[in-house]
Short mmCIF file of C-alpha atoms in Angstrom, two decimals:
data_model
loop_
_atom_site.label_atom_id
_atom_site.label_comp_id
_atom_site.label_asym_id
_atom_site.label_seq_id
_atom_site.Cartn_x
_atom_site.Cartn_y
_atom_site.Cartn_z
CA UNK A 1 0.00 0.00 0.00
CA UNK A 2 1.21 3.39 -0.77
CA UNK A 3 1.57 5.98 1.50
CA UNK A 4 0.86 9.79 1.27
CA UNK A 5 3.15 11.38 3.55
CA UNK A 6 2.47 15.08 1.78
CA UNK A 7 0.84 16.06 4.80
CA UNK A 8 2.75 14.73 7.24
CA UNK A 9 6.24 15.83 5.57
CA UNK A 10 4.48 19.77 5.25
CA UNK A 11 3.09 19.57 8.87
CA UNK A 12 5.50 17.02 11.25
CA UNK A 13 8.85 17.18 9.36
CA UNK A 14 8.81 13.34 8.51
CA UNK A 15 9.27 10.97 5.78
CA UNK A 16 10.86 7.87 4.30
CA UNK A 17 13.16 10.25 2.52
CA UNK A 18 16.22 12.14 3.28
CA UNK A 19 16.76 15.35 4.30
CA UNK A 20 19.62 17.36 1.84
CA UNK A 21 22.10 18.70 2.05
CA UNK A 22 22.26 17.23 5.91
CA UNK A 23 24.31 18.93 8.74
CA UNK A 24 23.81 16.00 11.20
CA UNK A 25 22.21 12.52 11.16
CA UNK A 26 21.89 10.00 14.15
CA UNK A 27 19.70 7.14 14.54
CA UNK A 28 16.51 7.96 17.36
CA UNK A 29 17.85 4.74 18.89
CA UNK A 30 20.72 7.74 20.15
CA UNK A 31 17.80 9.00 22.77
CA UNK A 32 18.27 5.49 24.83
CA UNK A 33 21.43 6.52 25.63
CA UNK A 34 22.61 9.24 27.52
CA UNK A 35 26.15 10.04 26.64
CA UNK A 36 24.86 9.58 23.04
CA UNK A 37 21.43 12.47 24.29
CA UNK A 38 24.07 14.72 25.87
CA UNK A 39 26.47 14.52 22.56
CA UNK A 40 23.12 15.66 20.86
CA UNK A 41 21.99 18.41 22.73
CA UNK A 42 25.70 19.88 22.58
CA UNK A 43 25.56 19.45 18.96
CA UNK A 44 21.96 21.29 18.88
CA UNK A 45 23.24 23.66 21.25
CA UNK A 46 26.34 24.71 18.86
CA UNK A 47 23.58 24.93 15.96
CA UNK A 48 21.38 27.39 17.83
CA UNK A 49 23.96 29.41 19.27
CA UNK A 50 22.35 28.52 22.57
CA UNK A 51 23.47 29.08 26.34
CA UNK A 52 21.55 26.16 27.64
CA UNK A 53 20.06 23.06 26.90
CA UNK A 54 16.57 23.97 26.72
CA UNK A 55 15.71 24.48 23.07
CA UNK A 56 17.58 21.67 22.09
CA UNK A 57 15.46 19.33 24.53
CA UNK A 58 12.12 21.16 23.57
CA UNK A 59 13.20 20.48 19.56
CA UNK A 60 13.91 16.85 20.17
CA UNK A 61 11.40 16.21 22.19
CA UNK A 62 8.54 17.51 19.95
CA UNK A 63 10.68 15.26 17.31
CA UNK A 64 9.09 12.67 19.19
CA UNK A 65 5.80 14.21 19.51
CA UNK A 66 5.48 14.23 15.56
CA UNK A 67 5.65 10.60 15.81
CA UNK A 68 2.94 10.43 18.06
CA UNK A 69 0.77 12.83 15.78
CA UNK A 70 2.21 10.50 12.31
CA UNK A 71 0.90 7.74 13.74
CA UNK A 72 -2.47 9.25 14.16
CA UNK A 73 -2.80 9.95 10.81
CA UNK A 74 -1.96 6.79 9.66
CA UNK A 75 -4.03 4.96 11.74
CA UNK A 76 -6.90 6.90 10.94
CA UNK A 77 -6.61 7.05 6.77
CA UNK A 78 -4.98 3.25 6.67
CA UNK A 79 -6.75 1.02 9.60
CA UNK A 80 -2.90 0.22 10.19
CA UNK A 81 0.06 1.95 11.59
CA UNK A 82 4.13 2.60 10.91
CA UNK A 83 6.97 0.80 12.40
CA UNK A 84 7.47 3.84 15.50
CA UNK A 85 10.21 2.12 17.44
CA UNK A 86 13.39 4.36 17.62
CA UNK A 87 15.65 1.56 15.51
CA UNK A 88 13.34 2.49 12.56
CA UNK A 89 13.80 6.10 12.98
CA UNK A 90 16.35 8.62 12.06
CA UNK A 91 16.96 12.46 13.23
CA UNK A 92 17.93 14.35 10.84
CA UNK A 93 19.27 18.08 10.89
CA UNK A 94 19.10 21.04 8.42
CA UNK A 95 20.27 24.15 8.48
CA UNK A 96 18.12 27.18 6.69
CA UNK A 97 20.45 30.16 6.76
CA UNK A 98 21.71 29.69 9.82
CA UNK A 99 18.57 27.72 11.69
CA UNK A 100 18.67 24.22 12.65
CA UNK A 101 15.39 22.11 11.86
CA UNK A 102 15.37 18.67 12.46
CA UNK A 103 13.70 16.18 10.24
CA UNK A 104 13.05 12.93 10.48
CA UNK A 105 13.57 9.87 8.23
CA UNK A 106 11.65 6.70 8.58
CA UNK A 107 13.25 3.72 7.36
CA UNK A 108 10.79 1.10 6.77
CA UNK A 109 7.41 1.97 5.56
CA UNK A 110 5.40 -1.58 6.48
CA UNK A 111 2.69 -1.00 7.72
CA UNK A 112 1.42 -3.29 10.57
CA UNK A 113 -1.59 -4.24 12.48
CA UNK A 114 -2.90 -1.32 14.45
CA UNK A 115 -1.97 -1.05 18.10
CA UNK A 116 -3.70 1.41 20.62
CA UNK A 117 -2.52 5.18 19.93
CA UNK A 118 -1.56 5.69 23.73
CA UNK A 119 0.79 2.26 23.30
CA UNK A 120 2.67 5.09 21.57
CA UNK A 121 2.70 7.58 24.25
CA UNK A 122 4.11 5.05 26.46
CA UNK A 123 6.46 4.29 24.23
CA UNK A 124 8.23 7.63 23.94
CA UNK A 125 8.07 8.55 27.73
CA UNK A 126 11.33 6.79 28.30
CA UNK A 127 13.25 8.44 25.77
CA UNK A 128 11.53 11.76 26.55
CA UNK A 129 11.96 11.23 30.26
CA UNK A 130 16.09 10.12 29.62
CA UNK A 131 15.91 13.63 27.15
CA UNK A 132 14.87 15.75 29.89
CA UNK A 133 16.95 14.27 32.46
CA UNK A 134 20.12 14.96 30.41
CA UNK A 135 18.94 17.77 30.15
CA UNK A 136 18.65 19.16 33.86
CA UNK A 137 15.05 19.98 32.85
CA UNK A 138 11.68 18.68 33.63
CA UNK A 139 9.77 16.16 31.22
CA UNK A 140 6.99 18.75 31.48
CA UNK A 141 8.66 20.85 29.30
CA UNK A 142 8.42 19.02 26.67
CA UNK A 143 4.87 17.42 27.42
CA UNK A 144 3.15 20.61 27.80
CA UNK A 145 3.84 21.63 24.59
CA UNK A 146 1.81 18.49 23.09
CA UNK A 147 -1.90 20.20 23.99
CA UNK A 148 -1.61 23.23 21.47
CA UNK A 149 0.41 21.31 18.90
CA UNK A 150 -2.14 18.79 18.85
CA UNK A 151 -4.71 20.78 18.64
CA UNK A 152 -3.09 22.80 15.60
CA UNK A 153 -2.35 19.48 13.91
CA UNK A 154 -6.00 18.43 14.12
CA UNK A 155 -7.42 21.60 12.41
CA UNK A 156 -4.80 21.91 10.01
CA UNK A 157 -5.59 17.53 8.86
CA UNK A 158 -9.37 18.23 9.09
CA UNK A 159 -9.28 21.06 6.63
CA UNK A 160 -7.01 19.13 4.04
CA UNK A 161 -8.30 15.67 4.57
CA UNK A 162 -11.98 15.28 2.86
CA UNK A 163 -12.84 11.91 4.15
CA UNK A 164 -15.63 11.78 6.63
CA UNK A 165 -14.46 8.69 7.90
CA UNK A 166 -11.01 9.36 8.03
CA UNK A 167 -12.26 12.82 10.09
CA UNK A 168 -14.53 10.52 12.83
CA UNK A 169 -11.52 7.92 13.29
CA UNK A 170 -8.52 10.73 13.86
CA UNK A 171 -11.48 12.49 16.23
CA UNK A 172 -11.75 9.12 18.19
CA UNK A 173 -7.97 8.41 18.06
CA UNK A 174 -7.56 12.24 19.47
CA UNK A 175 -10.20 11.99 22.69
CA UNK A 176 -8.12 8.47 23.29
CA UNK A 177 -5.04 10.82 23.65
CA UNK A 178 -7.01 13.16 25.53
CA UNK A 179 -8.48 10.32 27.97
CA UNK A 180 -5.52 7.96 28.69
CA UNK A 181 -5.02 7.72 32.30
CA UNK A 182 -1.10 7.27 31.74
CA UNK A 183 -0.55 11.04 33.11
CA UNK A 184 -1.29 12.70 36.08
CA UNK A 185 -1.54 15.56 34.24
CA UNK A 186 -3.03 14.71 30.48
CA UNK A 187 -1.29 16.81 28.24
CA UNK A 188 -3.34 16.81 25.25
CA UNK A 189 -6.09 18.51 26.98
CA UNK A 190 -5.82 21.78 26.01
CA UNK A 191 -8.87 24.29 25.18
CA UNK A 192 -7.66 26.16 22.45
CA UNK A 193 -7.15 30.30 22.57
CA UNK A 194 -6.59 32.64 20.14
CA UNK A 195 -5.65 36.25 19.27
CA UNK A 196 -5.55 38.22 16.24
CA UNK A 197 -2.71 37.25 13.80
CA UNK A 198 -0.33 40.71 13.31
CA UNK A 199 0.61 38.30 10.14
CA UNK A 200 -1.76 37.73 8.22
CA UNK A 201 -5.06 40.29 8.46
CA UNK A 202 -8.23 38.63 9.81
CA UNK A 203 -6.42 34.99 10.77
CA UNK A 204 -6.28 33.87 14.48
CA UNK A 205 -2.82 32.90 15.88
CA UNK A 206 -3.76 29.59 18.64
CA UNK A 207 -1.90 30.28 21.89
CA UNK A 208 0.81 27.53 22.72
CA UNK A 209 -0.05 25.40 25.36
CA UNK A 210 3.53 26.35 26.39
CA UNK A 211 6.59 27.97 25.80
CA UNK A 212 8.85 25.99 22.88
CA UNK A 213 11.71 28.04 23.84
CA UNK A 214 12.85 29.67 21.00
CA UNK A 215 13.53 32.79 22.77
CA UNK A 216 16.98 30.83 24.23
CA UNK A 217 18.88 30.60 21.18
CA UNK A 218 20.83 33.70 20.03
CA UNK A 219 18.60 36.74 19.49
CA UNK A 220 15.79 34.94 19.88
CA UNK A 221 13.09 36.20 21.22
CA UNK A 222 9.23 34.53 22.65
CA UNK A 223 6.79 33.75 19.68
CA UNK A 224 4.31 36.00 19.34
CA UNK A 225 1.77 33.33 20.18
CA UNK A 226 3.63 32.03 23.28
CA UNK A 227 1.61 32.10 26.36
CA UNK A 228 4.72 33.64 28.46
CA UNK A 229 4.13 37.09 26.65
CA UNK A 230 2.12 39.79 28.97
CA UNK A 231 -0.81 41.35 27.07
CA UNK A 232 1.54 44.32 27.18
CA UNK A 233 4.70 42.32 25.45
CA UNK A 234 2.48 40.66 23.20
CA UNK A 235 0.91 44.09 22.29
CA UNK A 236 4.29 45.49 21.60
CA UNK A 237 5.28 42.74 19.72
CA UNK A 238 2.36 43.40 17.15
CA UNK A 239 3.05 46.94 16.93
CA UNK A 240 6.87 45.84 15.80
CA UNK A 241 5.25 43.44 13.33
CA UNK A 242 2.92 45.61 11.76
CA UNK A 243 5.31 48.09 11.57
CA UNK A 244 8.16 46.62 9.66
CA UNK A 245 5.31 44.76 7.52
CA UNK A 246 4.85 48.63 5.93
CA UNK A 247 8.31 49.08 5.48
#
């Protein structure tokens, strides 16, 4: 069976093909490791000019996320699901200008019997957990940001996909995401909020469930839509925007 990853390669930066011209490449298997995690961060670290480690875990961590959110998507247009496990998977990095994104490259495209979505969940706590550890940070760093990304995923795949039963099977896969007992604290609910995008006139920007922590590489600064900003920063922010747009 053929795949259509065009959505999934636009939206979660995977595919079964690579990334060029690459900067870095290590298999996922790396994020069972820690020496192997720390030599990662550094590298991501070097990429993003960065004084600490927090970027670098929130990237690779939401890495992980997308396979979470891939997997939905299968499951729901196929019946079946990917091979997720990290040995399948590869990280790849590159750079635009000066940015680091990280891709990532699945290796074999079987597709297998379908398993429960939060199997999946469970699945990528460990290497999440071993990230954040590494990391000096707290695994809730990286979770919290799964509500809003979720939730943008799901609007963005239910305007582009047309099947209605392709709609009511990611919906159910979703609210068994949003009801899995596996968390004290379930992640992917999130109610989402909006304000007014300063980019694009009469478009709503959703509100991050929390802070990807873009602001800690060099120059960077909070997203417009991060829920960090005041009213008052986030009001300045737009006047900025707005301003050089009419330049």
């Amino acid at each position: 069976m053929n795949i259509d990853f065009s959505f999934i390669t636009a939206h979660l930066l995977l595919s079964p093909d690579d990334v060029e011209p690459l900067v870095l490449e290590v298999p996922a298997s790396h994020l069972l490791d820690e020496s192997k995690i720390a030599s990662l961060l550094t590298r991501m670290k070097d990429f993003y000019e960065a004084d600490d480690y927090l970027l670098p875990a929130s990237a690779i961590g939401m890495a992980l996320f997308n396979l979470i959110a891939t997997q939905q998507i299968i499951q729901a247009k196929y019946g079946r699901q990917l091979n997720m496990n990290l040995d399948n998977v590869r990280l790849q990095v590159k750079l635009f200008g000066t940015f680091p994104v990280l891709y990532i490259k699945i290796n074999d495209c079987t597709l297998y019997p379908a398993a429960p979505i939060t199997q999946l969940v469970r699945q990528m706590d460990k290497p999440i957990s071993m990230i954040a550890k590494t990391a000096a940070i707290k695994p809730s760093l990286i979770y919290n940001q799964f509500g809003a990304r979720a939730a943008q995923i799901a609007e963005a795949f239910l305007l582009y996909e047309k099947n209605e039963n392709v709609q009511a099977t990611y919906d159910s896969l979703l609210n068994q995401l949003k009801n899995d007992d596996f968390f004290e604290k379930n992640p992917f609910q999130y109610e989402p909020k909006y304000v007014d995008s300063p980019y694009e006139h009469g478009k709503k920007m959703m509100i991050r469930s929390a802070c990807c922590m873009f602001y800690r590489k060099k120059d960077g600064k909070k997203c417009y839509n991060c829920p960090a900003l005041s009213e008052q920063a986030r009001n300045r922010m737009k006047d900025e925007i707005l301003s050089t747009a009419k330049r």
